[in-house]
Coordinates of C-alpha atoms in Angstrom, one line a residue:
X1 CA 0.0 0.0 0.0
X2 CA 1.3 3.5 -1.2
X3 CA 1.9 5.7 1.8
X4 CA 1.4 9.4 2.3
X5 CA 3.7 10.3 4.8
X6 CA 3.9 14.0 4.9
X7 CA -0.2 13.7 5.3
X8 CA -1.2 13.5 8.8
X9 CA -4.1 11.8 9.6
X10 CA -6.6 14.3 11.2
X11 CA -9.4 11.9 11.9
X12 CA -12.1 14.6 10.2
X13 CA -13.0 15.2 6.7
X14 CA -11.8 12.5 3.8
X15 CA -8.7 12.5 2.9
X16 CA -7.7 13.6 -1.1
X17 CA -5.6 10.4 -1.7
X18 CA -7.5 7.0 -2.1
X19 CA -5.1 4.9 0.1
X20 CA -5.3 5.6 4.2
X21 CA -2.3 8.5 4.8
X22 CA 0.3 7.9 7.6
X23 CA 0.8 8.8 10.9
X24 CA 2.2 11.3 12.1
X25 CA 6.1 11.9 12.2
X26 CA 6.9 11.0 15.6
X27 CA 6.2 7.4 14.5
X28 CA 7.7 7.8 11.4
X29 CA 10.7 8.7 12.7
X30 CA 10.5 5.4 15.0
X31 CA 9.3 3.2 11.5
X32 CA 12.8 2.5 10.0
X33 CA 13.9 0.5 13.1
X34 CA 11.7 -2.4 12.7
X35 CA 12.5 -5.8 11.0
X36 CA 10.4 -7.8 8.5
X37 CA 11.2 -11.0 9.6
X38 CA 7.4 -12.6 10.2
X39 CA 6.6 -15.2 7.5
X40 CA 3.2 -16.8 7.0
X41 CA 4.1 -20.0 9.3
X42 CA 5.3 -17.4 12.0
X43 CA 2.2 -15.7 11.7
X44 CA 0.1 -18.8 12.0
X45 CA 1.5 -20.0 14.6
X46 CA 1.4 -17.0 16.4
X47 CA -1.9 -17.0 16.0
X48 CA -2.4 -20.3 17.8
X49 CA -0.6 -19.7 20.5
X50 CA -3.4 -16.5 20.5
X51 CA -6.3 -18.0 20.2
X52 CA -5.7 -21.4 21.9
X53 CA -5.6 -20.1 25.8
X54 CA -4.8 -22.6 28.6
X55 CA -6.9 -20.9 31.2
X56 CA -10.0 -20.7 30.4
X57 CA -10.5 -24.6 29.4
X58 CA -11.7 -25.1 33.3
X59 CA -14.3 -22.7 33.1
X60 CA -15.7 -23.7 30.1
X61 CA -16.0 -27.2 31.3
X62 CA -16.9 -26.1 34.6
X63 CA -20.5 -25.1 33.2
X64 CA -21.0 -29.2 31.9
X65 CA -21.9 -30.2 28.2
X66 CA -23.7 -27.2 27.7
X67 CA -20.4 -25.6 27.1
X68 CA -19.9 -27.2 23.8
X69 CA -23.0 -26.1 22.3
X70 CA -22.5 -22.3 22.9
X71 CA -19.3 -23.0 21.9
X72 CA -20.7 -24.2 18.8
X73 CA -23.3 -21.2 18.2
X74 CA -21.1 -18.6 19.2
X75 CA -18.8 -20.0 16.6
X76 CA -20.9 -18.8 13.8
X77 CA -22.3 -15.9 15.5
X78 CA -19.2 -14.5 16.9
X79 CA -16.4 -16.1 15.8
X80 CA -16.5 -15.8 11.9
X81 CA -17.8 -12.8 11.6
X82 CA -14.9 -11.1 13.8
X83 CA -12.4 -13.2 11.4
X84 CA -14.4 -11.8 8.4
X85 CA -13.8 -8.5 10.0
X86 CA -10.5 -8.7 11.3
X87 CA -9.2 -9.8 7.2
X88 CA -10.6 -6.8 5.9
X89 CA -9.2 -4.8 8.2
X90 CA -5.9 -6.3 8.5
X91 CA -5.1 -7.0 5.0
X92 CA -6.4 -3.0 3.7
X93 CA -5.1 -1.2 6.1
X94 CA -1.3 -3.0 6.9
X95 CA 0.1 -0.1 9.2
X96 CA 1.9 -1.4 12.4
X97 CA -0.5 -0.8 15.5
X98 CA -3.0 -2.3 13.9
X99 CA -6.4 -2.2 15.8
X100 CA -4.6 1.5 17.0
X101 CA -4.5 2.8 13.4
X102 CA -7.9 1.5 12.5
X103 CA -9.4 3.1 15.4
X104 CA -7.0 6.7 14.7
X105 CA -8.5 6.5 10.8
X106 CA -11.9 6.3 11.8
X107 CA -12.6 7.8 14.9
X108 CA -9.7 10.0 15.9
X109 CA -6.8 10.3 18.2
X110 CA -7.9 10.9 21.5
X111 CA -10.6 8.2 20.8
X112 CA -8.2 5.6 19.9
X113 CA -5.3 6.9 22.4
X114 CA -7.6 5.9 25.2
X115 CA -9.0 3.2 23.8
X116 CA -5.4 1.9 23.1
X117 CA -4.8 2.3 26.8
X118 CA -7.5 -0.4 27.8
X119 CA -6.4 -3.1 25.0
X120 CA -2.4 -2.7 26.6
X121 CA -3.1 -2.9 30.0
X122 CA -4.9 -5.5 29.7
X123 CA -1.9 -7.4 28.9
X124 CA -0.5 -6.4 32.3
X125 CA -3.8 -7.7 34.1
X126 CA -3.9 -10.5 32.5
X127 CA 0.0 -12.1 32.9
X128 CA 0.0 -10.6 36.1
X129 CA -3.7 -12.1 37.3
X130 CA -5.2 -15.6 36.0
X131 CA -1.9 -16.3 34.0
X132 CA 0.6 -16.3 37.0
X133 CA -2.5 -17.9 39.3
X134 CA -3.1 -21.3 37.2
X135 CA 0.9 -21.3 37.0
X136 CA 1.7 -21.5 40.3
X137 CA -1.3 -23.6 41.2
X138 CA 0.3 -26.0 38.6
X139 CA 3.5 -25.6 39.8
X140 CA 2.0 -26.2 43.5
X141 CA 0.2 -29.6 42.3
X142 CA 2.8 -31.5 40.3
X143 CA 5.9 -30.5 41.9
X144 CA 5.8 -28.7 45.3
X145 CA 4.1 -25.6 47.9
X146 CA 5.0 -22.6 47.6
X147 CA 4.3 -21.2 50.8
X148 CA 4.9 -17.8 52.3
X149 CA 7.6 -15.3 50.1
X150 CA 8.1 -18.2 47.6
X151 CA 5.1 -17.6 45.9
X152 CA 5.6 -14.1 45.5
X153 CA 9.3 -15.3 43.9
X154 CA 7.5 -17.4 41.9
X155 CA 5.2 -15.5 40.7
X156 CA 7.4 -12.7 39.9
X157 CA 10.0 -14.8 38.3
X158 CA 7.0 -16.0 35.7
X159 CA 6.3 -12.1 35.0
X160 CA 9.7 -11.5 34.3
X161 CA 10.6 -14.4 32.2
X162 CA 7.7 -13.4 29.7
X163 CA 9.0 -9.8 29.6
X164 CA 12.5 -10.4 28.7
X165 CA 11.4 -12.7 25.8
X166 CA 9.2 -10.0 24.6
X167 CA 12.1 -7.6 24.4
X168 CA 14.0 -9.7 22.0
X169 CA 13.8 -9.2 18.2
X170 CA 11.4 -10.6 16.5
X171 CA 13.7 -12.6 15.0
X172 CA 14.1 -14.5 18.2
X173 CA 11.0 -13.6 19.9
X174 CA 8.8 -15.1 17.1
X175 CA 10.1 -18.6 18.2
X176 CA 9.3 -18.0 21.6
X177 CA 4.7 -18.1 20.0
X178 CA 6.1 -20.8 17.8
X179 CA 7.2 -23.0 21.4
X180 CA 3.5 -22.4 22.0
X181 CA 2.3 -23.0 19.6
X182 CA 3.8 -26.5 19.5
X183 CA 3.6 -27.3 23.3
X184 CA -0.1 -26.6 23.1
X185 CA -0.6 -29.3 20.3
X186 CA 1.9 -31.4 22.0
X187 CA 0.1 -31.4 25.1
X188 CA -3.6 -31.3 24.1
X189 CA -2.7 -34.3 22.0
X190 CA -1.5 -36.3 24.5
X191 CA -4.3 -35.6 27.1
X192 CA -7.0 -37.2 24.3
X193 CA -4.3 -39.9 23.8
X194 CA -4.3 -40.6 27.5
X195 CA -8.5 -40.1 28.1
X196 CA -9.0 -42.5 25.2
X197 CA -6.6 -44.8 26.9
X198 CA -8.7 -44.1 30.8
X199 CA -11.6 -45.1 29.2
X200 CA -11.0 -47.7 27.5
X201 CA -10.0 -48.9 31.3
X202 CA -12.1 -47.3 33.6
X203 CA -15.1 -45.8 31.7
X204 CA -16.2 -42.8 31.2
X205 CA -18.9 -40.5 32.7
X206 CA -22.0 -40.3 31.0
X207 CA -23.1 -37.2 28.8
X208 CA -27.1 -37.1 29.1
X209 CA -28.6 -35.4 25.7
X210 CA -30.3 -33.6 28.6
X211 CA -27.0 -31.8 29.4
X212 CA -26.0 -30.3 25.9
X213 CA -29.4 -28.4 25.9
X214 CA -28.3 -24.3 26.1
X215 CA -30.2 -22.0 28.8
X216 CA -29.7 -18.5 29.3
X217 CA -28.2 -18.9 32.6
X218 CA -25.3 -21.0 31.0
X219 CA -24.9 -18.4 28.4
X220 CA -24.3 -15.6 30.9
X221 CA -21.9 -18.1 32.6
X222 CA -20.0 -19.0 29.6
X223 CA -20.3 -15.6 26.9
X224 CA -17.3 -14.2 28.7
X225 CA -14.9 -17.0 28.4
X226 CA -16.2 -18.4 25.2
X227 CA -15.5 -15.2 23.5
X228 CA -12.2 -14.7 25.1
X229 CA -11.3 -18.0 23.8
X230 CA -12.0 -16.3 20.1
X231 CA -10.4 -13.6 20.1
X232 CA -6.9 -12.4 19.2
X233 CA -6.9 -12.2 15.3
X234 CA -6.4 -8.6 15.2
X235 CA -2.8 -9.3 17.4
X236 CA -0.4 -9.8 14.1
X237 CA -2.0 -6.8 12.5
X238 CA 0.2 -4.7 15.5
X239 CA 3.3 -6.3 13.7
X240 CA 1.8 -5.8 10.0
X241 CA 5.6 -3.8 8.4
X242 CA 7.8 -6.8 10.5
X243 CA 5.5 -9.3 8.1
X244 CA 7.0 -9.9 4.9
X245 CA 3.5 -10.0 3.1
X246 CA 0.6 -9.4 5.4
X247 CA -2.1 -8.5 2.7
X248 CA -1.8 -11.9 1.9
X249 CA -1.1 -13.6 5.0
X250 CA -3.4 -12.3 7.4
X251 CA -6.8 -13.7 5.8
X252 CA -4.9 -16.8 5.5
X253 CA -3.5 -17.3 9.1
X254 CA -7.4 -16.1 10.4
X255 CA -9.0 -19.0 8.5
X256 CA -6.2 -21.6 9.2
X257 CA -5.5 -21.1 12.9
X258 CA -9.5 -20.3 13.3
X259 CA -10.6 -24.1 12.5
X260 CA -7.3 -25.2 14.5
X261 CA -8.4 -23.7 17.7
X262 CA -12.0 -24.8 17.5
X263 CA -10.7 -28.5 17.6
X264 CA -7.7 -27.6 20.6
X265 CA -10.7 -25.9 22.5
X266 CA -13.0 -28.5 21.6
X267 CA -11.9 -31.5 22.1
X268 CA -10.3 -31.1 25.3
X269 CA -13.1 -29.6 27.3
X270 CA -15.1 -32.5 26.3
X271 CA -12.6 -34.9 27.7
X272 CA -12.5 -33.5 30.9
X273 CA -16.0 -33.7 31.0
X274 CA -15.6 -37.2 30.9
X275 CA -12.9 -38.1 32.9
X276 CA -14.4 -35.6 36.3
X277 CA -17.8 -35.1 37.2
X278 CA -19.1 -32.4 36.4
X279 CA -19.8 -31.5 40.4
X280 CA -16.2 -32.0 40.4
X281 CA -14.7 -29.8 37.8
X282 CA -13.5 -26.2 39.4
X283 CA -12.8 -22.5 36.8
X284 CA -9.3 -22.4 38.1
X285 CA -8.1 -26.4 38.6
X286 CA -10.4 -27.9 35.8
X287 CA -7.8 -28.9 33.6
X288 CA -5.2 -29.7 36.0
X289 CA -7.3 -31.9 37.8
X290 CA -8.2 -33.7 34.8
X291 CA -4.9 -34.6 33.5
X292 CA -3.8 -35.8 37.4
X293 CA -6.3 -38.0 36.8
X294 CA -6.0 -39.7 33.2
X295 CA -2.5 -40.3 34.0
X296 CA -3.1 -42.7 36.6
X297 CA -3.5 -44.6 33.6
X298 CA 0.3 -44.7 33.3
X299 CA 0.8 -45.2 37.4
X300 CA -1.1 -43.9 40.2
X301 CA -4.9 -44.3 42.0
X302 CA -7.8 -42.3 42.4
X303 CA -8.9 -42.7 46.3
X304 CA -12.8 -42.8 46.8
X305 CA -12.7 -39.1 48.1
X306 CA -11.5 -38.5 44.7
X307 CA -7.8 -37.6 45.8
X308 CA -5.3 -38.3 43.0
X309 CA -2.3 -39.8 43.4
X310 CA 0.3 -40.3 40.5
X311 CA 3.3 -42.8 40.8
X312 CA 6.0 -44.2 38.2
X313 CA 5.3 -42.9 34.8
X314 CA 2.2 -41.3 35.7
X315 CA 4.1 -39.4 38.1
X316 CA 6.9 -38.7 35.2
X317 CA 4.1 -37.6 32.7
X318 CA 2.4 -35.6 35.2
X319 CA 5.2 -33.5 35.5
X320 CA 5.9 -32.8 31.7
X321 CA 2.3 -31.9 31.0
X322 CA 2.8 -29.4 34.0
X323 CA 5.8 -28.1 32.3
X324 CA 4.1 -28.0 29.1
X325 CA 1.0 -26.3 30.9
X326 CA 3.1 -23.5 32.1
X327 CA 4.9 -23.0 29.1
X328 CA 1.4 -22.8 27.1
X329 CA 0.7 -20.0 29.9
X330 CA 4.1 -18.2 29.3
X331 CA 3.7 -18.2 25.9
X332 CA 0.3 -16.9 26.2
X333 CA 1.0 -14.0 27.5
X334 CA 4.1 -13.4 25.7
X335 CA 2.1 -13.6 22.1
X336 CA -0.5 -10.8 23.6
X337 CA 2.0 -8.5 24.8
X338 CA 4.3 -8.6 21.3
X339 CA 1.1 -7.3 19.5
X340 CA -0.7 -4.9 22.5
X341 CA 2.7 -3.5 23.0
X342 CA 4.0 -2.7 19.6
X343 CA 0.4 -1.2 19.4
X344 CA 0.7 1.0 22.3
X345 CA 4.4 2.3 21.4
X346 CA 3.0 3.3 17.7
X347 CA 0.2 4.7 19.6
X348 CA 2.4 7.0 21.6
X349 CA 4.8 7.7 18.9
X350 CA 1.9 9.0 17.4
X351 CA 1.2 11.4 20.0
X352 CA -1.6 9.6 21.9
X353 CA 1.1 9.0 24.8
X354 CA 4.0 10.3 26.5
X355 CA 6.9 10.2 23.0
X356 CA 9.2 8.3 25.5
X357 CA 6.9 5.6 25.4
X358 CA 6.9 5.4 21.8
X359 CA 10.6 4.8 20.8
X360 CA 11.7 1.3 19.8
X361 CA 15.1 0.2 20.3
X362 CA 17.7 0.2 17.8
X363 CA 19.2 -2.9 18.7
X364 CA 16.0 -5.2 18.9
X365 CA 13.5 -3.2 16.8
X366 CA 11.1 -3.9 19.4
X367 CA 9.1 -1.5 21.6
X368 CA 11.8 -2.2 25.2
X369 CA 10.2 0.5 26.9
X370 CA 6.4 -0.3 26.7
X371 CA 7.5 -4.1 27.6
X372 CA 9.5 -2.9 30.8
X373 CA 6.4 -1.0 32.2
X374 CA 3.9 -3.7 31.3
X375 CA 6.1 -5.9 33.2
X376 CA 6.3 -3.7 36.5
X377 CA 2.4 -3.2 36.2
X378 CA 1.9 -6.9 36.1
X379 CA 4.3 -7.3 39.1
X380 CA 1.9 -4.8 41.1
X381 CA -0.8 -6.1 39.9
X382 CA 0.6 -9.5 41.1
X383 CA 1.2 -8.7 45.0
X384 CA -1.8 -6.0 45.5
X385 CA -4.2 -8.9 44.1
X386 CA -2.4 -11.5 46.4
X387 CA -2.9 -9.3 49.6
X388 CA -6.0 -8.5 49.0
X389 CA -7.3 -11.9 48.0
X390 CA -5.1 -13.1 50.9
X391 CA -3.7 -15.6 49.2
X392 CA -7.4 -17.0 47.9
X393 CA -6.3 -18.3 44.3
X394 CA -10.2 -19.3 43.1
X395 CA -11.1 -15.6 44.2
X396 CA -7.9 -13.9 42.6
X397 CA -8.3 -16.0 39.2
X398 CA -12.1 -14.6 38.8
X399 CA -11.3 -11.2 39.5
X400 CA -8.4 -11.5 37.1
X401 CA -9.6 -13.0 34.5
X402 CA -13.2 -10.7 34.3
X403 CA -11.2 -7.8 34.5
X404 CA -8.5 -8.9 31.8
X405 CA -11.4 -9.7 29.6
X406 CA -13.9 -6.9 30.5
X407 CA -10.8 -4.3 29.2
X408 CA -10.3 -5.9 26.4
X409 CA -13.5 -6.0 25.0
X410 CA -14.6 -2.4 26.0
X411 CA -11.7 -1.8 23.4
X412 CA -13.4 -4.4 21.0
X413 CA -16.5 -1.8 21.3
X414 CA -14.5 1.1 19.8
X415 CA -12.3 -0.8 17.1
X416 CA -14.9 -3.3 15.5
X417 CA -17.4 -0.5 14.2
X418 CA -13.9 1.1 12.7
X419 CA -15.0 -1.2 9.9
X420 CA -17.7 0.6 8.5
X421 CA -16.5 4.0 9.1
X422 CA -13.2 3.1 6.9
X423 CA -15.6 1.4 4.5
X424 CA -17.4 4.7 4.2
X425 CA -13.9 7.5 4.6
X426 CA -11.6 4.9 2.2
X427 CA -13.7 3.6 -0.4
X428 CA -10.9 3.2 -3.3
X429 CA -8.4 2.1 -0.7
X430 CA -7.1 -1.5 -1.8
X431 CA -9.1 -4.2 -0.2
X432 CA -7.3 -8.1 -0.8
X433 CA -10.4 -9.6 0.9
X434 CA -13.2 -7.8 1.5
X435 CA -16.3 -9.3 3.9
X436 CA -18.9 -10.8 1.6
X437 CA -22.4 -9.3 1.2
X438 CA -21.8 -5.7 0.8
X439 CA -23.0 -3.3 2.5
X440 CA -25.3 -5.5 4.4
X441 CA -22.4 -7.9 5.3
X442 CA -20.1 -5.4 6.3
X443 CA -23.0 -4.3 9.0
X444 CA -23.9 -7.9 9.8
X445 CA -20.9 -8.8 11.1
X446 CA -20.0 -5.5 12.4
X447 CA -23.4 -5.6 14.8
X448 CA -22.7 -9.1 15.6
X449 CA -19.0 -8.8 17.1
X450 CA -19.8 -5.6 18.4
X451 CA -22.8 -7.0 19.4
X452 CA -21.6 -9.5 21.4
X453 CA -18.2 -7.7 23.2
X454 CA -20.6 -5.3 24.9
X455 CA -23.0 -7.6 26.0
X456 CA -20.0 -9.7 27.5
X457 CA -18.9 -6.3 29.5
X458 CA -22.4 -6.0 30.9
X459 CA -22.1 -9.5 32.5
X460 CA -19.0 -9.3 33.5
X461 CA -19.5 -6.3 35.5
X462 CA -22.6 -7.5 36.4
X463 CA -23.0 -11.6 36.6
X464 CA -26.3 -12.7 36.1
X465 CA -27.7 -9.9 33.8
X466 CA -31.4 -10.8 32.7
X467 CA -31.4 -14.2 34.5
X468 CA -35.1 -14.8 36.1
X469 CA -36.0 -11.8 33.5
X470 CA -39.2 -12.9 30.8
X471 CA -39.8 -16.2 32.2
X472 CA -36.4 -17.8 32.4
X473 CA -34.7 -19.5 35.1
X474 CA -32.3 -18.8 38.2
X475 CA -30.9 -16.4 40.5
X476 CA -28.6 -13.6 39.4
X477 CA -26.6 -14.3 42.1
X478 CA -26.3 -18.1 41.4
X479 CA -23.6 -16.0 38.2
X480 CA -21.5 -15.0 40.5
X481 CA -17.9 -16.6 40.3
X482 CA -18.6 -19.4 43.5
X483 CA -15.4 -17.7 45.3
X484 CA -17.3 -14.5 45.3
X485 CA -20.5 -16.0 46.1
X486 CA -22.6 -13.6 48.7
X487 CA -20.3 -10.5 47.4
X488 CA -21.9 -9.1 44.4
X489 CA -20.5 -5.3 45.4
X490 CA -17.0 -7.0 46.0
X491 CA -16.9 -8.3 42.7
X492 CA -18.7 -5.6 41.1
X493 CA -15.8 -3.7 42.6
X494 CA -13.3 -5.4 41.5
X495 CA -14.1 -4.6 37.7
X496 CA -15.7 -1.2 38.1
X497 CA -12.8 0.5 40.1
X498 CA -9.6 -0.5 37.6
X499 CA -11.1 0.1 34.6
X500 CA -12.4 3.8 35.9
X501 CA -8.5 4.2 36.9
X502 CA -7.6 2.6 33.9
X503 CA -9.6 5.6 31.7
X504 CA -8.3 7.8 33.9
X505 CA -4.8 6.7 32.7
X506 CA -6.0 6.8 28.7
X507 CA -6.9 10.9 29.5
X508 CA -3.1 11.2 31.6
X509 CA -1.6 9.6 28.3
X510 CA -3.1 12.1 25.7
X511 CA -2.0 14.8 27.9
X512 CA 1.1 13.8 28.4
X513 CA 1.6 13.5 24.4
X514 CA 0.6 16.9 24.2
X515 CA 4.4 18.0 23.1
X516 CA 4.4 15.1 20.4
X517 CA 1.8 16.3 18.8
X518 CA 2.0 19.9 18.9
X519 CA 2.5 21.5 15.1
X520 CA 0.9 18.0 13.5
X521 CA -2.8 18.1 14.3

């Protein structure tokens, strides 16, 4: 695509030239430091290790069979029309920062400064919250306690690791999604091996047709999660002038690692629903507990209390899966953070944030700065949320992960109508793939994703939205995360307060990038 780069994008009336102008200077000034070293594997294997997160397996089998037929509708409702979406929007407008350009180009600076802010920190919350939790509970179930200032260490030591890889060029940091990538397959393979092989010697539980019938109440339950699951296709599109061809490779990596992640999802969830009962299986230790106990099958017992025990092999097995898990986790956060970040450093190049903020380093081509910070917010985030949980890892995972996901999609809000408005200010730009259906498919699958994000917001912040409303069943207090059960203003707190400060932050930043902006409005 032909750029424009003495043109600065204004965010008002069209633009004279067909093709989407640049940014603004401060990021071109920043533009010749980075590295086009993604290929089309990199990028689809990125996107796995995106799409296919480790953490929210438990919850989604936590709400029994049910699970898999949301999944399944909110496949076609949600999840191909955001890929739709995301293709034309990667592959027409290839700028680094991505979801931040689309947002600048359509809405405006300030709008998609602030808007920036919530998709970045996220990252933090995230690595820092339900990330860190499920790997030290791992750690704490296959190998040994961490009690007292060792988890702390531990936890800290997990933050760290993922920072320093995302520092690196991307080069070397690419390999780092591509580990993920791999370990994921590696070790959701295995875990179907191993319940094929449990069943075919102890049986399996029973899944009544009864089950897989969806309610509302499960929906509310499992919107949130499900659609977490889906997203991250818009992640490479931060990286888009390191890609060697991303008006080609971007549509393909979204279909490719889209079917992939609907079986990794898939078919793991189901066999933890019939290894545990259902009673049994927990948001935080679901899959955990699942593989401690198909690899009995390789040495160990399950005591009638349901205690697991692995021995021998099992033992031996238990312990690389555990490896693998945390590595999956690691790896998770790492593939966020090398797209959010690189989106947040164009963002304040661009004048949306403090120009410090922006720079990317000569020596990696990478965005050091933004990854240092996002690593010290995590670590806070990490030891407030432990003191004030007191060390309660079900309660600290909920709060984690609805906040992680609740800042996120308030983002999704913002960037996924960018669509149409760029359909309507950049008619003649080039489009490689456009979404099918015209104007009425551009809108379709703009309301649904949109659609969708903001209703997941709404029940995050407030569990149980419309249950026991027109005639359907429940409690809206039966939503609330169990470890929060009887404490809907402690929860409600718990999303409502950082995301208030973290606006609060998006206004700071576009003051603070005043100076970078001043003679380029």
């Amino acid at each position: 695509m032909t750029q424009a780069p003495s043109t600065p994008v204004t965010g008002g009336a069209n633009p004279p030239a067909a093709e989407a102008p640049d940014l603004s200077d401060g990021w071109g000034e920043q533009r010749g430091r980075l590295r086009k070293d993604l290929r089309r594997l990199d990028v689809l294997f990125f996107l796995i290790c995106t799409l296919v997160g480790l953490d929210t397996i438990g919850s989604v089998a936590a709400q029994g069979p049910q699970g898999l037929t949301w999944m399944a509708i909110l496949a076609v409702a949600f999840f191909l029309p955001y890929g739709l979406l995301v293709a034309e929007l990667g592959s027409s407008f290839p700028v680094q920062g991505g979801p931040y350009v689309w947002t600048r180009l359509a809405f405006g600076r300030l709008t998609a400064g602030v808007n920036q802010i919530l998709y970045w920190i996220s990252n933090p919350v995230w690595v820092g919250g339900s990330l860190c939790i499920i790997a030290l509970s791992t750690w704490e179930e296959f190998f040994t306690p961490l009690p007292g200032l060792w988890k702390y260490v531990a936890g800290l030591v997990f933050i760290w690791g993922g920072a320093l890889t995302v520092v690196q060029s991307v080069r070397v940091g690419k390999w780092v999604p591509i580990a993920g990538a791999l370990a994921r397959i590696v070790l959701l393979g295995f875990f179907l091996v191993s319940v094929v092989v449990f069943a075919v010697q102890n049986g399996v539980h029973t899944l009544p047709a009864a089950e897989f019938t969806p309610t509302y109440v499960g929906f509310v339950a499992l919107v949130p999660v499900l659609i977490f699951n889906f997203v991250g296709f818009e992640l490479p599109s931060s990286a888009s002038e390191e890609m060697k061809n991303p008006r080609r490779d971007i549509p393909l990596a979204i279909l490719r690692s889209g079917l992939a992640s609907l079986f990794l999802y898939g078919a793991p969830i189901l066999g933890i629903l019939f290894v545990l009962p259902s009673e049994d299986i927990g948001s935080l230790g679901g899959f955990i507990d699942a593989c401690k106990a198909v690899f009995t099958v390789y040495g160990g017992s399950i005591a009638a209390d349901g205690t697991v025990t692995l021995t021998g092999a099992g033992a031996v097995f238990g312990g690389i899966a555990a490896a693998g898990l945390i590595i999956g986790l690691l790896t998770s956060g790492v593939a966020w953070a090398m797209g959010a970040h690189r989106a947040q450093a164009v963002a304040c190049a661009d004048g949306a944030g403090p120009a410090w903020l922006g720079v990317i380093s000569e020596k990696h081509g990478t965005p050091v700065r933004v990854n240092m910070l996002s690593a010290v917010l995590a670590s806070i985030l990490f030891v407030v949320a432990l003191n004030l949980t007191e060390g309660d890892g079900e309660k600290y995972f909920a709060a984690g992960l609805g906040l992680t996901i609740c800042t996120t999609f308030i983002s999704y809000v913002i960037t996924f109508p960018s669509l149409l408005v760029l359909r309507r200010k950049y008619p003649d730009v080039n489009r490689p793939y456009s979404v099918p259906g015209g104007k009425a498919g551009v809108w379709l699958v703009t309301l649904l994703s949109t659609g969708f994000v903001a209703f997941t917001v709404v029940v995050l912040i407030w569990p149980g939205f419309g249950v026991g409303w027109f005639g359907t069943q429940g409690s809206p207090a039966d939503s609330l995360p169990e470890s929060f059960a009887g404490q809907r203003l402690a929860y409600t707190l718990t999303q409502v307060v950082p995301l208030l400060l973290f606006l609060g932050v998006g206004l700071l930043f576009h003051v603070l990038g005043a100076k970078g902006r001043r003679g380029r409005e």
